[in-house]
Amino acid sequence: MYKIVRKKVLNPTVTLMDIEAPMVAAKAEPGQFIILRVDENGERIPLTVADFDREKGTVTIIFQIVGATTEKLNHKNEGEYIQDFVGPLGVESHTEGLKKVAVVGGGVGCAIAYPIAKKLHNLGCEVHSIVGFRNKDLVILEEEFGAVSDKLCMMTDDGSHGTKGLVTDALRQLIESGEKYDEVITIGPLIMMKFVCALTKEFGVKTVVSMNPIMIDGTGMCGGCRLTVGGETKFACVDGPDFDGHLVDFDEAMERSTMYKPFERSRHEETCNLFKKEAK
Amino acid sequence: MPNMSLKKNEMPAQEPNVRNKNFKEVALGYSAETAVDEANRCLNCKNKSCVAGCPVGIDIPAFIQKIQQEDFEGAYSIISASSSLPAVCGRVCPQETQCEGKCVRGIKGEPVGIGRLERFVADWHNEHCTAAAERPVSNGHKAAIIGAGPAGLTCAGDLAKLGYDVTIFEALHLAGGVLVYGIPEFRLPKAIVQKEIDGLKALGVTVCTNTVVGRTITIDELFEQGFETIFIGSGAGLPRFMGIPGENFKGVYSANEFLTRTNLMKAYKDDADTPIQHAKNVAVVGGGNVAMDAARCAKRLGAENVYIVYRRGEAEMPARKEEIEHAKEEGIIFKTLNNPVEILGDEHKFVSGMKCVEMELGEPDESGRRSPVEKKGSDFVLDVDCVIMSIGTSPNPLIRNTTKGLETNRRGCFVADENGLTSREGVYAGGDAVTGAATVILAMGAGKTAAKAMDEYIKNKN
């Protein structure tokens, strides 16, 4: 069992938790992920490591409440325990030798983009962060990004905070204004990453994406997380989760991510109803 | 008086049309009376050819004699001196090619039902014997086991009995390896596996789940932590795909994924949070035991038509005969001498069919099996909405990629000598991680051999 030592609501649909897992904390690096199970009947879900504290032995996860499992997880409080927590899994993000990088995050994906921006910043790399949200209420980690970025572009779809527009608008402007990046690192919804990649391809800027497909074991056993990258089948859990964005078949990845949508929707509703009943 | 019947006592089983709708165990086990009757078929031969066929060398005639005398606990003691998982082996061993394949009674008639008797004895013991195992006296040495599958569990059990302080590191949240994620409940109830693991814990073995060696901790760090010898039983978990068009459509599973969802994650139960596709028409590609398991699970999940698609003939199938028969009884349709060439998808990228070609058998290949050759112009479309690829697995690269000095062959398997010793001092390996995908009992045999060698290594070192 793994203790929740801190819980913080970042916005109505996104929660942060510090989980006591010293062995995972000792090894975790930005870009890697963990798999957790909330309870005995729970499914295994992958979440990318948002931060870690080797001394305290904690790993930070940030998750969006999208289904039954994240709903159940969100109902857990500080001091309570979750059933299973395993990691760090996957290959860490490549950060060596980078001098100037644009980190592009969208929505809850910013939770994963942040530790990479932080690591790059600590390595002395110039970091331009572009973060996008639907509206002001959904903004997360603004201060944190500010602290590790040489430039921060805050974008919202409706203009309720920062600049109105998409992350690709800001990135295009920066590139067109003459900013030369060694690499663009982008993490967020598949559709966003797809368009970031389309843009950077146009300008010939190397782009790394972090994929978060459906998976079970996270160690290469099930093959459920397979993607087509440069015409080859890759397993996100062991070959990734980072890939060369210009080679990823995003359309296929988007299709594959919808495999269990109807089940997830009905299971989420059931879980919500259950919690409502308990509340009464 | 020996029982000279030419036939084995039949194994009571659930009716095919009942069992293909539930996940309860198919074979129900012998009664004490039947077991004694079957035991009486054993001639207690002097040369014990059956023992030579057993990868862990159980003294088979001796335990069968005990059954004849109705001393079932005595029979258990004899089996457990050689095998640490009798209730498991009695159920999943390919006896027809091992002990029973060598049985003298099999020359004229059917061999003695050794597997069924082993199962009877193990179940009898589990039901009647509540005495806790005695904890062996510690010898003060620490051993680490990587992977809680059949090889690792056996190695752990043997070392614990010798007094070692044993810790098993398991990547998944549950110990058992293929016994819990792969082999279905209806063939091997998970309560039985749990009982075996509880038995190991009673011997003092520590099981650390959720620990991925190669990621959470490395082999070198285990040595730094004071483990003096290490056994790698990490299995062959990486699924293979065919590389044909359409394999990434929704509804194409590796057998590993399909079985893990069903067995480990209990997706067949209504209260499980893990989803699985309840397909109408399913094609399972492959002819091994895993393919049979996947097909029979798909049927139980409600599929109307489940096909086994295999490129050779039924005689060439690597699956146990009993599994093939059970599958057929349950209504699985065998499409042998057929090979998939493409998986078709609908506009939403769900599987809508599988294009196959007919095959015919040509000359024997290097494995001695007749190799299949495509019949030109014979392609047809099988109407399916789910495809399960069960064409083999290879070892996981995690450990070999994170450990210096561990030699592997071109298939990614660890190179180990006949005692399981790898290219690194103190590091032993066995099971599928060394041989590539094989059987539970062979992995157990390797775990056993390694345990003996590890003990000798520690003794010589100190």
XYZ file of C-alpha atoms in Angstrom:
742
model
C 0.000 0.000 0.000
C 1.219 3.493 -0.844
C 0.381 6.534 1.257
C -0.989 9.777 -0.137
C 1.068 12.344 1.770
C -0.274 15.450 0.047
C -3.313 16.249 -2.037
C -3.936 19.519 -3.780
C -6.822 20.403 -6.052
C -5.318 22.312 -8.967
C -8.589 23.025 -10.695
C -12.053 21.435 -10.697
C -10.919 18.532 -12.864
C -7.214 18.236 -12.090
C -5.669 17.024 -8.824
C -2.103 16.727 -7.588
C -0.948 14.041 -5.176
C 2.380 13.230 -3.563
C 2.641 9.487 -3.090
C 5.072 7.862 -0.679
C 7.078 5.451 -2.837
C 10.768 5.744 -1.909
C 12.063 3.164 -4.390
C 10.283 4.892 -7.276
C 11.328 8.348 -6.074
C 14.966 7.233 -5.917
C 15.010 6.437 -9.624
C 12.395 8.617 -11.312
C 13.443 11.006 -14.060
C 11.360 13.444 -16.110
C 9.555 11.744 -18.955
C 9.089 8.460 -17.115
C 5.760 7.178 -15.857
C 4.256 5.061 -13.101
C 1.329 2.634 -13.059
C -1.122 2.644 -10.194
C -4.154 0.746 -9.018
C -6.494 2.491 -6.610
C -8.034 -0.590 -5.025
C -8.309 -4.369 -5.239
C -10.711 -4.368 -8.208
C -9.023 -1.433 -9.841
C -7.544 -1.237 -13.304
C -3.900 -0.369 -13.864
C -3.493 3.142 -15.242
C -0.314 4.868 -16.384
C 0.435 8.405 -15.197
C 3.526 10.356 -16.115
C 5.747 11.460 -13.235
C 5.069 15.150 -12.551
C 7.816 15.591 -9.952
C 9.723 13.645 -7.327
C 11.537 14.252 -4.058
C 14.308 11.735 -3.533
C 14.897 12.786 0.082
C 11.279 12.610 1.152
C 10.764 9.517 -0.968
C 7.699 10.902 -2.709
C 6.536 10.976 -6.309
C 4.120 13.643 -7.527
C 1.320 12.712 -9.882
C -1.133 15.099 -11.485
C -4.242 13.634 -13.023
C -7.380 14.745 -14.768
C -10.626 13.164 -13.659
C -11.761 11.456 -16.850
C -13.002 8.017 -15.850
C -13.914 5.673 -13.023
C -10.352 5.122 -11.851
C -9.355 8.776 -11.707
C -12.711 9.535 -10.055
C -11.987 6.960 -7.335
C -8.445 8.225 -6.950
C -9.727 11.757 -6.544
C -11.969 10.594 -3.687
C -8.934 9.474 -1.717
C -7.615 11.940 0.848
C -4.313 12.795 2.441
C -3.209 10.057 4.794
C -5.138 7.378 2.880
C -3.522 4.669 0.785
C -3.662 3.397 -2.769
C -3.247 -0.284 -3.572
C -0.376 -0.344 -6.045
C 2.200 2.085 -7.380
C 4.970 0.824 -9.652
C 7.756 2.518 -11.557
C 9.557 4.402 -12.805
C 8.702 2.959 -16.216
C 9.691 3.947 -19.711
C 12.742 5.802 -20.904
C 13.559 9.221 -19.419
C 13.360 12.290 -21.602
C 16.528 13.110 -23.456
C 17.800 16.456 -22.187
C 21.556 16.290 -22.661
C 23.295 18.885 -24.783
C 20.198 20.981 -25.434
C 20.856 24.722 -25.383
C 17.510 26.196 -26.320
C 14.189 24.427 -26.195
C 10.519 25.299 -26.583
C 8.366 23.282 -24.184
C 4.767 23.157 -25.378
C 2.148 21.851 -22.949
C -1.597 21.536 -23.280
C -4.076 21.059 -20.433
C -3.112 18.372 -17.956
C -0.155 17.586 -20.253
C 1.497 20.620 -18.649
C 1.924 18.464 -15.558
C 4.321 16.294 -17.540
C 5.917 19.139 -19.447
C 6.789 20.948 -16.232
C 9.438 18.530 -14.821
C 11.139 18.490 -18.216
C 11.187 22.295 -18.369
C 12.550 22.297 -14.823
C 15.304 19.820 -15.605
C 16.320 21.691 -18.761
C 16.376 24.945 -16.812
C 18.561 23.392 -14.113
C 20.944 22.150 -16.808
C 21.370 25.720 -17.999
C 19.251 25.397 -21.121
C 17.197 28.371 -22.341
C 13.572 27.358 -21.919
C 10.601 28.934 -23.697
C 7.387 27.491 -22.317
C 4.116 27.702 -24.170
C 1.187 26.422 -22.158
C -2.410 26.227 -23.315
C -5.718 25.726 -21.494
C -9.375 25.958 -22.410
C -10.014 28.793 -19.964
C -8.733 30.600 -16.862
C -10.301 28.116 -14.410
C -8.334 25.230 -15.853
C -4.899 26.838 -15.666
C -2.359 24.833 -13.639
C 1.305 25.270 -12.657
C 1.564 28.836 -13.956
C 3.948 29.959 -11.181
C 6.021 26.803 -11.463
C 6.464 27.253 -15.205
C 7.285 30.924 -14.662
C 10.098 29.993 -12.296
C 11.882 27.700 -14.763
C 11.210 29.472 -18.069
C 13.113 32.265 -19.776
C 9.923 33.046 -21.616
C 6.377 31.931 -20.785
C 3.452 32.183 -23.186
C 0.109 31.574 -21.485
C -2.612 30.732 -23.983
C -6.325 30.153 -23.434
C -8.933 29.158 -26.004
C -11.322 31.897 -24.868
C -8.775 34.536 -23.910
C -9.893 34.554 -20.256
C -6.263 34.385 -19.182
C -3.045 35.244 -21.031
C -3.385 35.445 -24.798
C -6.383 34.155 -26.708
C -5.387 31.421 -29.116
C -3.786 28.028 -29.497
C -0.295 26.955 -28.485
C 0.536 26.545 -32.156
C -0.235 30.240 -32.731
C 2.342 31.218 -30.101
C 4.911 28.716 -31.322
C 4.552 29.883 -34.933
C 5.028 33.482 -33.837
C 8.179 32.654 -31.878
C 9.712 30.635 -34.690
C 8.775 33.233 -37.298
C 10.220 35.987 -35.136
C 13.572 34.226 -35.484
C 13.810 32.037 -32.351
C 15.971 29.030 -33.179
C 15.234 25.970 -31.062
C 17.385 22.869 -30.830
C 14.213 21.003 -30.083
C 10.535 21.420 -29.378
C 9.144 19.162 -26.647
C 5.377 18.877 -26.649
C 2.985 17.113 -24.336
C -0.776 17.353 -24.346
C -3.830 16.059 -26.153
C -2.996 13.972 -29.232
C -4.661 16.457 -31.537
C -2.560 19.285 -30.134
C 0.678 17.324 -30.483
C -0.276 16.438 -34.033
C -0.634 20.088 -34.980
C 2.501 21.164 -33.139
C 4.379 18.507 -35.135
C 2.825 19.647 -38.402
C 4.029 23.170 -37.641
C 7.563 22.256 -36.610
C 7.932 19.968 -39.593
C 7.245 22.949 -41.793
C 10.176 24.748 -40.155
C 12.377 21.673 -39.812
C 12.614 21.819 -36.010
C 13.136 18.481 -34.287
C 10.142 17.698 -32.078
C 9.721 15.199 -29.281
C 6.271 14.099 -28.144
C 5.246 12.152 -25.042
C 2.651 9.465 -25.757
C 0.225 8.112 -23.175
C -1.735 5.309 -24.820
C -3.860 2.561 -23.250
C -1.645 0.034 -21.457
C -1.831 -2.620 -18.748
C 1.500 -3.793 -17.407
C 3.818 -1.011 -18.592
C 6.769 -3.375 -18.992
C 6.323 -4.522 -22.584
C 4.128 -7.504 -21.865
C 0.735 -6.694 -23.346
C 1.507 -4.690 -26.460
C -1.714 -2.715 -25.987
C 0.245 0.542 -26.133
C 1.642 -0.057 -29.595
C 2.046 2.846 -31.968
C 3.314 3.245 -35.489
C 6.461 5.357 -35.513
C 8.233 5.827 -38.819
C 6.307 2.871 -40.241
C 7.436 0.550 -37.446
C 5.420 -0.776 -34.507
C 6.726 0.534 -31.174
C 5.595 -0.090 -27.609
C 5.141 3.232 -25.798
C 5.881 1.614 -22.424
C 9.383 0.358 -23.204
C 10.432 2.192 -26.379
C 8.941 5.486 -25.196
C 6.920 7.283 -23.970
C 8.973 9.939 -25.846
C 9.122 9.658 -29.632
C 10.181 11.730 -32.624
C 6.915 13.555 -33.253
C 7.489 13.825 -36.974
C 7.415 10.044 -37.280
C 4.381 9.248 -35.094
C 1.152 8.175 -36.792
C -1.163 10.412 -34.747
C -4.345 9.501 -36.594
C -3.869 5.849 -35.678
C -2.978 6.744 -32.069
C -6.157 8.826 -31.800
C -8.272 5.971 -33.124
C -6.658 3.463 -30.779
C -7.252 5.685 -27.758
C -11.024 5.391 -28.270
C -11.088 1.564 -27.992
C -12.919 1.435 -24.657
C -14.684 4.830 -24.693
C -18.250 3.476 -24.229
C -17.151 1.213 -21.352
C -15.215 4.041 -19.718
C -18.152 6.410 -19.987
C -20.655 4.020 -18.421
C -18.214 2.920 -15.716
C -17.498 6.568 -14.861
C -21.196 7.315 -14.529
C -21.693 4.262 -12.301
C -18.811 5.363 -10.079
C -20.127 8.920 -9.827
C -23.564 7.620 -8.872
C -21.982 5.412 -6.240
C -20.147 8.343 -4.684
C -23.343 10.427 -4.791
C -25.213 7.672 -2.939
C -22.477 7.504 -0.308
C -22.597 11.269 0.133
C -26.330 11.058 0.931
C -4.302 -56.860 -7.403
C -3.289 -54.508 -10.179
C -6.076 -52.952 -12.165
C -5.468 -54.219 -15.709
C -7.996 -51.927 -17.417
C -6.513 -50.553 -20.643
C -8.140 -47.189 -20.094
C -7.475 -44.453 -17.575
C -10.224 -43.583 -15.165
C -12.012 -40.709 -16.812
C -11.604 -37.251 -15.373
C -14.949 -35.871 -14.227
C -15.518 -32.518 -15.924
C -18.137 -29.839 -16.356
C -20.334 -30.411 -19.413
C -18.863 -28.594 -22.441
C -21.987 -26.533 -23.080
C -22.186 -25.465 -19.462
C -18.521 -24.738 -18.893
C -18.055 -22.660 -22.037
C -20.239 -20.041 -20.361
C -18.458 -19.864 -16.997
C -14.914 -19.453 -15.691
C -15.085 -22.217 -13.089
C -12.622 -25.067 -13.297
C -13.293 -27.488 -16.164
C -11.810 -30.688 -14.717
C -13.284 -31.584 -11.358
C -10.696 -34.037 -10.040
C -10.725 -37.698 -8.984
C -12.524 -38.901 -5.871
C -10.421 -40.877 -3.377
C -12.009 -44.072 -4.644
C -11.194 -43.338 -8.282
C -7.673 -42.284 -7.331
C -7.005 -45.596 -5.604
C -8.478 -47.466 -8.563
C -6.279 -45.535 -10.975
C -3.231 -45.975 -8.726
C -3.785 -49.714 -8.933
C -3.063 -49.528 -12.656
C 0.587 -48.770 -11.825
C 2.814 -51.823 -12.076
C 5.523 -50.282 -9.895
C 8.170 -51.084 -12.510
C 11.744 -51.437 -11.362
C 13.309 -49.166 -13.978
C 10.806 -46.299 -13.367
C 10.850 -44.921 -16.906
C 8.182 -42.391 -15.895
C 10.598 -40.672 -13.488
C 13.054 -40.117 -16.335
C 10.273 -38.246 -18.141
C 9.676 -35.834 -15.262
C 11.658 -32.565 -15.474
C 11.799 -32.338 -11.669
C 12.314 -36.083 -11.105
C 9.367 -36.908 -8.835
C 9.524 -40.522 -7.548
C 6.289 -41.368 -9.323
C 5.854 -45.100 -8.535
C 6.561 -44.374 -4.858
C 3.838 -41.747 -4.529
C 1.405 -43.905 -6.472
C 2.095 -46.798 -4.094
C 1.157 -44.547 -1.202
C -2.157 -43.809 -2.940
C -2.731 -47.560 -3.308
C -2.281 -47.769 0.462
C -4.634 -44.798 0.879
C -1.832 -42.868 2.572
C -2.521 -39.638 0.692
C -0.440 -37.423 2.944
C 2.453 -39.846 2.503
C 2.018 -39.505 -1.252
C 2.117 -35.736 -0.858
C 5.387 -35.880 1.070
C 7.010 -37.843 -1.740
C 5.806 -35.419 -4.435
C 6.687 -32.299 -2.480
C 10.233 -33.542 -1.910
C 10.794 -32.923 -5.641
C 8.097 -30.457 -6.721
C 7.190 -27.216 -5.042
C 3.948 -26.690 -6.986
C 2.157 -30.071 -7.210
C -1.388 -28.687 -7.437
C -0.252 -26.557 -10.365
C 1.709 -29.264 -12.202
C -1.050 -31.825 -11.807
C -3.161 -29.440 -13.832
C -0.928 -27.867 -16.456
C 1.965 -30.259 -17.156
C 2.069 -31.854 -20.629
C 2.129 -35.337 -19.082
C 1.540 -37.085 -22.394
C 5.021 -36.119 -23.564
C 6.648 -36.492 -20.136
C 5.927 -39.049 -17.392
C 2.864 -40.593 -19.016
C 4.603 -40.676 -22.384
C 7.144 -43.068 -20.847
C 4.650 -45.223 -18.900
C 4.831 -48.944 -19.717
C 1.045 -49.217 -19.552
C 0.899 -46.836 -22.485
C 2.449 -49.386 -24.839
C -0.765 -51.373 -24.904
C -3.615 -49.106 -23.849
C -3.505 -45.827 -21.974
C -0.760 -44.867 -19.535
C -1.470 -44.452 -15.826
C -3.134 -41.068 -15.189
C -0.100 -39.742 -13.345
C -1.051 -36.087 -13.740
C -4.554 -36.719 -12.442
C -3.161 -38.610 -9.468
C -0.696 -35.826 -8.710
C -3.516 -33.334 -8.771
C -5.639 -35.529 -6.517
C -2.854 -35.809 -3.941
C -2.107 -32.067 -3.956
C -5.792 -31.147 -3.639
C -6.280 -33.718 -0.878
C -3.373 -32.222 1.008
C -4.610 -28.655 0.544
C -8.025 -29.650 1.788
C -7.019 -31.801 4.751
C -3.678 -30.622 5.978
C -3.712 -27.426 7.964
C -0.382 -27.833 9.735
C 1.795 -24.828 8.951
C 5.116 -25.557 7.291
C 8.039 -25.410 9.624
C 10.344 -22.483 9.037
C 13.833 -23.762 8.242
C 16.798 -22.632 10.343
C 18.440 -19.608 8.733
C 21.884 -20.074 7.213
C 22.440 -16.305 7.192
C 22.730 -15.897 3.414
C 20.557 -13.672 1.243
C 19.275 -14.656 -2.192
C 17.208 -12.558 -4.606
C 14.784 -13.996 -7.133
C 13.596 -11.901 -10.058
C 10.121 -12.838 -11.223
C 7.444 -14.705 -9.267
C 6.556 -17.160 -12.023
C 7.051 -20.947 -11.980
C 10.871 -20.780 -12.267
C 11.270 -18.115 -9.588
C 8.775 -19.661 -7.167
C 10.469 -23.050 -7.420
C 13.943 -21.614 -6.978
C 12.727 -19.526 -4.016
C 11.091 -22.523 -2.361
C 14.160 -24.724 -2.689
C 16.517 -22.032 -1.394
C 14.210 -21.200 1.521
C 14.125 -24.871 2.524
C 17.935 -24.771 2.621
C 17.782 -21.862 5.069
C 18.336 -18.910 2.732
C 16.772 -15.544 3.384
C 14.917 -15.247 0.059
C 13.269 -12.183 -1.481
C 11.273 -12.413 -4.709
C 10.927 -9.252 -6.803
C 7.844 -9.176 -9.025
C 6.963 -6.479 -11.563
C 3.196 -6.984 -11.436
C 0.950 -6.346 -8.444
C 0.423 -10.061 -7.893
C 2.848 -12.974 -7.600
C 2.463 -16.012 -9.865
C 3.688 -14.858 -13.265
C 2.069 -16.771 -16.112
C 0.116 -18.817 -13.555
C -1.934 -15.706 -12.722
C -1.831 -13.517 -15.817
C -1.785 -16.194 -18.502
C -3.368 -19.506 -17.590
C -7.114 -18.973 -17.123
C -9.085 -19.596 -13.948
C -10.988 -22.493 -15.556
C -7.756 -24.397 -16.084
C -5.892 -23.314 -12.966
C -7.935 -21.663 -10.206
C -6.082 -18.663 -8.816
C -6.837 -19.749 -5.242
C -4.522 -22.713 -5.837
C -1.693 -20.475 -6.994
C -2.266 -18.221 -3.984
C -2.075 -21.213 -1.684
C 1.305 -22.193 -3.127
C 2.579 -18.628 -2.664
C 1.263 -18.505 0.899
C 3.185 -21.741 1.466
C 6.394 -20.032 0.350
C 5.703 -17.090 2.643
C 5.237 -19.528 5.516
C 8.768 -20.756 4.747
C 9.963 -17.189 5.284
C 10.130 -16.014 1.666
C 9.488 -12.277 1.166
C 7.562 -11.260 -1.951
C 8.074 -7.674 -3.174
C 5.429 -6.957 -5.796
C 5.390 -3.758 -7.882
C 9.158 -3.933 -8.314
C 10.495 -3.888 -11.857
C 14.091 -5.069 -11.857
C 15.878 -3.019 -14.478
C 13.826 0.053 -13.579
C 12.909 0.252 -9.875
C 16.148 -1.473 -8.942
C 19.027 -3.029 -10.864
C 20.906 -6.301 -10.438
C 24.014 -4.404 -9.330
C 22.029 -2.579 -6.661
C 20.676 -5.894 -5.391
C 24.262 -7.064 -4.870
C 25.040 -3.769 -3.108
C 22.089 -4.406 -0.808
C 23.690 -7.607 0.383
C 22.124 -10.262 -1.823
C 24.870 -12.797 -2.475
C 23.304 -14.676 -5.343
C 20.534 -13.811 -7.786
C 18.205 -15.901 -9.925
C 16.581 -14.349 -12.996
C 13.261 -15.938 -13.878
C 11.805 -12.988 -15.723
C 10.105 -15.089 -18.377
C 9.421 -14.341 -22.001
C 6.776 -11.683 -21.868
C 7.226 -9.639 -25.029
C 4.472 -10.507 -27.508
C 5.166 -11.016 -31.185
C 2.943 -9.756 -33.948
C 2.837 -10.989 -37.548
C 3.705 -7.716 -39.227
C 0.707 -7.899 -41.566
C -1.411 -4.859 -42.522
C -4.181 -3.917 -40.101
C -2.604 -5.232 -36.901
C -3.128 -1.927 -35.120
C -6.866 -1.806 -35.721
C -9.014 -1.752 -32.587
C -9.911 -5.305 -31.688
C -6.477 -6.803 -32.397
C -4.926 -8.099 -29.196
C -1.778 -9.965 -28.337
C -2.732 -13.148 -26.468
C -0.813 -11.670 -23.535
C -3.029 -8.600 -23.443
C -6.250 -10.545 -23.919
C -5.359 -13.079 -21.231
C -3.956 -10.479 -18.811
C -7.127 -8.430 -19.047
C -9.238 -11.535 -18.535
C -7.227 -13.400 -15.870
C -5.049 -10.984 -13.915
C -7.403 -8.022 -14.175
C -10.562 -10.181 -13.961
C -12.248 -8.369 -16.840
C -14.746 -11.249 -17.070
C -16.274 -10.156 -13.775
C -18.872 -7.408 -13.750
C -17.249 -5.493 -10.905
C -13.780 -5.284 -12.471
C -12.704 -1.845 -13.665
C -10.618 -3.247 -16.519
C -12.446 -3.339 -19.857
C -12.273 -6.031 -22.505
C -13.971 -6.323 -25.854
C -16.903 -8.742 -25.817
C -16.586 -9.695 -29.454
C -19.060 -11.688 -31.495
C -16.661 -13.463 -33.834
C -13.084 -14.010 -32.765
C -10.046 -15.364 -34.606
C -7.153 -16.615 -32.509
C -3.998 -16.936 -34.587
C -1.658 -19.710 -33.428
C -1.726 -23.335 -32.333
C -0.166 -23.477 -28.880
C -1.616 -23.826 -25.395
C -1.830 -20.054 -25.119
C -3.945 -19.933 -28.275
C -6.302 -22.554 -26.803
C -6.553 -20.548 -23.560
C -7.317 -17.338 -25.448
C -9.945 -19.044 -27.623
C -11.686 -20.636 -24.663
C -11.683 -17.308 -22.771
C -13.176 -15.534 -25.786
C -15.938 -18.134 -25.923
C -16.678 -17.679 -22.235
C -16.820 -13.911 -22.697
C -19.783 -14.546 -24.990
C -18.410 -14.878 -28.513
C -20.668 -16.809 -30.895
C -17.911 -18.061 -33.152
C -14.324 -18.527 -32.088
C -11.800 -19.722 -34.674
C -8.323 -21.096 -34.191
C -6.414 -20.071 -37.296
C -3.213 -22.057 -37.707
C -0.941 -22.287 -40.711
C -0.049 -25.956 -40.272
C -2.226 -29.005 -39.619
C -3.716 -30.165 -36.342
C -1.027 -32.838 -35.942
C 1.620 -30.096 -36.007
C -0.037 -27.996 -33.301
C 2.217 -27.464 -30.283
C -0.762 -27.392 -27.877
C -1.435 -30.324 -25.555
C -3.845 -32.834 -27.015
C -6.141 -32.458 -24.030
C -6.358 -28.692 -24.547
C -7.207 -29.155 -28.222
C -9.904 -31.658 -27.313
C -11.339 -29.438 -24.603
C -11.417 -26.504 -26.996
C -13.222 -28.542 -29.646
C -15.771 -29.832 -27.143
C -16.509 -26.258 -26.172
C -17.303 -25.334 -29.747
C -14.068 -23.689 -30.877
C -13.826 -23.943 -34.660
C -10.472 -25.107 -35.994
C -9.284 -23.529 -39.215
C -6.013 -25.316 -39.699
C -3.857 -24.877 -42.806
C -4.942 -21.262 -42.991
C -2.722 -18.231 -42.660
C -3.775 -14.601 -42.110
C -2.440 -12.116 -44.618
C -4.321 -8.951 -43.673
C -6.693 -7.645 -41.027
C -9.523 -5.515 -42.362
C -11.062 -2.557 -40.566
C -14.257 -0.509 -40.738
C -14.492 3.281 -41.025
C -13.897 3.655 -37.280
C -10.816 1.429 -37.444
C -12.424 -1.479 -35.631
C -11.647 -4.954 -36.965
C -14.198 -6.037 -39.568
C -12.594 -9.183 -40.951
C -9.428 -11.125 -41.528
C -8.122 -12.084 -44.936
C -6.521 -15.534 -44.954
C -4.985 -17.883 -47.484
C -5.159 -21.651 -47.475
C -1.932 -23.556 -46.971
C -0.664 -27.015 -47.781
C 2.140 -28.898 -46.128
C 5.419 -29.161 -48.000
C 8.756 -30.685 -47.042
C 9.809 -30.900 -43.366
C 11.766 -27.843 -42.207
C 14.720 -27.664 -39.790
C 12.388 -28.257 -36.810
C 11.256 -31.502 -38.442
C 7.731 -30.185 -38.952
C 6.378 -30.033 -42.480
C 6.478 -26.419 -43.531
C 3.312 -24.832 -44.845
C 3.177 -23.451 -48.375
C 0.581 -20.979 -49.616
C -2.074 -22.217 -52.060
C -2.197 -19.617 -54.817
C -5.504 -17.806 -55.270
C -7.102 -19.403 -52.224
C -7.620 -16.217 -50.209
C -10.885 -15.617 -48.409
C -12.202 -13.319 -45.678
C -13.080 -14.637 -42.246
C -15.899 -12.592 -40.714
C -14.491 -11.531 -37.329
C -14.537 -8.423 -35.140
C -11.629 -9.432 -32.923
C -8.228 -10.989 -33.653
C -5.944 -12.408 -30.977
C -2.328 -12.947 -31.983
C -0.891 -15.940 -30.212
C 2.244 -16.588 -32.199
C 4.833 -16.530 -29.450
C 6.726 -14.230 -27.134
C 10.334 -13.268 -26.569
C 12.197 -12.246 -23.403
C 11.809 -8.749 -22.058
C 14.894 -6.594 -22.775
C 14.705 -4.593 -19.518
C 17.193 -6.621 -17.490
C 19.692 -7.272 -20.267
C 19.684 -3.576 -21.169
C 20.387 -2.453 -17.596
C 22.902 -5.078 -16.465
C 26.521 -5.097 -17.578
C 28.192 -8.392 -18.331
C 25.053 -10.468 -18.826
C 25.400 -12.329 -22.083
C 22.320 -12.948 -24.231
C 21.876 -14.771 -27.521
C 20.466 -13.338 -30.740
C 16.923 -14.111 -29.627
C 17.476 -12.030 -26.494
C 17.553 -15.020 -24.135
C 20.082 -15.147 -21.308
C 22.979 -17.472 -21.964
C 23.234 -19.941 -19.079
C 25.060 -23.240 -18.574
C 23.379 -26.506 -17.584
C 23.244 -25.305 -13.954
C 21.692 -21.990 -14.876
C 24.869 -19.964 -14.329
C 24.979 -16.850 -16.535
C 28.052 -14.981 -17.698
C 28.124 -13.121 -14.365
C 29.355 -14.590 -11.130
C 26.567 -15.371 -8.709
C 23.835 -14.638 -11.254
C 21.733 -17.591 -12.394
C 18.809 -17.705 -14.803
C 16.199 -20.186 -15.915
C 12.792 -20.715 -17.448
C 11.507 -18.842 -20.483
C 14.104 -16.081 -19.927
C 16.713 -18.647 -21.010
C 14.825 -21.030 -23.290
C 12.282 -18.719 -24.882
C 8.603 -19.537 -24.419
C 8.234 -23.100 -23.073
C 6.261 -24.860 -20.320
C 5.610 -24.315 -16.626
C 7.298 -27.569 -15.640
C 10.466 -26.906 -17.648
C 10.739 -23.528 -15.937
C 10.275 -25.232 -12.581
C 12.967 -27.749 -13.446
C 15.344 -24.898 -14.303
C 14.514 -23.108 -11.045
C 15.262 -26.269 -9.148
C 18.577 -26.917 -10.865
C 19.640 -23.315 -10.315
C 18.733 -23.405 -6.622
C 21.055 -26.371 -6.154
C 23.878 -24.650 -8.032
C 23.350 -21.384 -6.135
C 23.615 -23.237 -2.844
C 26.859 -24.882 -3.946
C 28.200 -21.523 -5.105
C 27.506 -19.910 -1.716
C 28.964 -22.878 0.172
C 32.159 -22.810 -1.880
C 32.501 -19.067 -1.515
C 32.269 -19.088 2.255
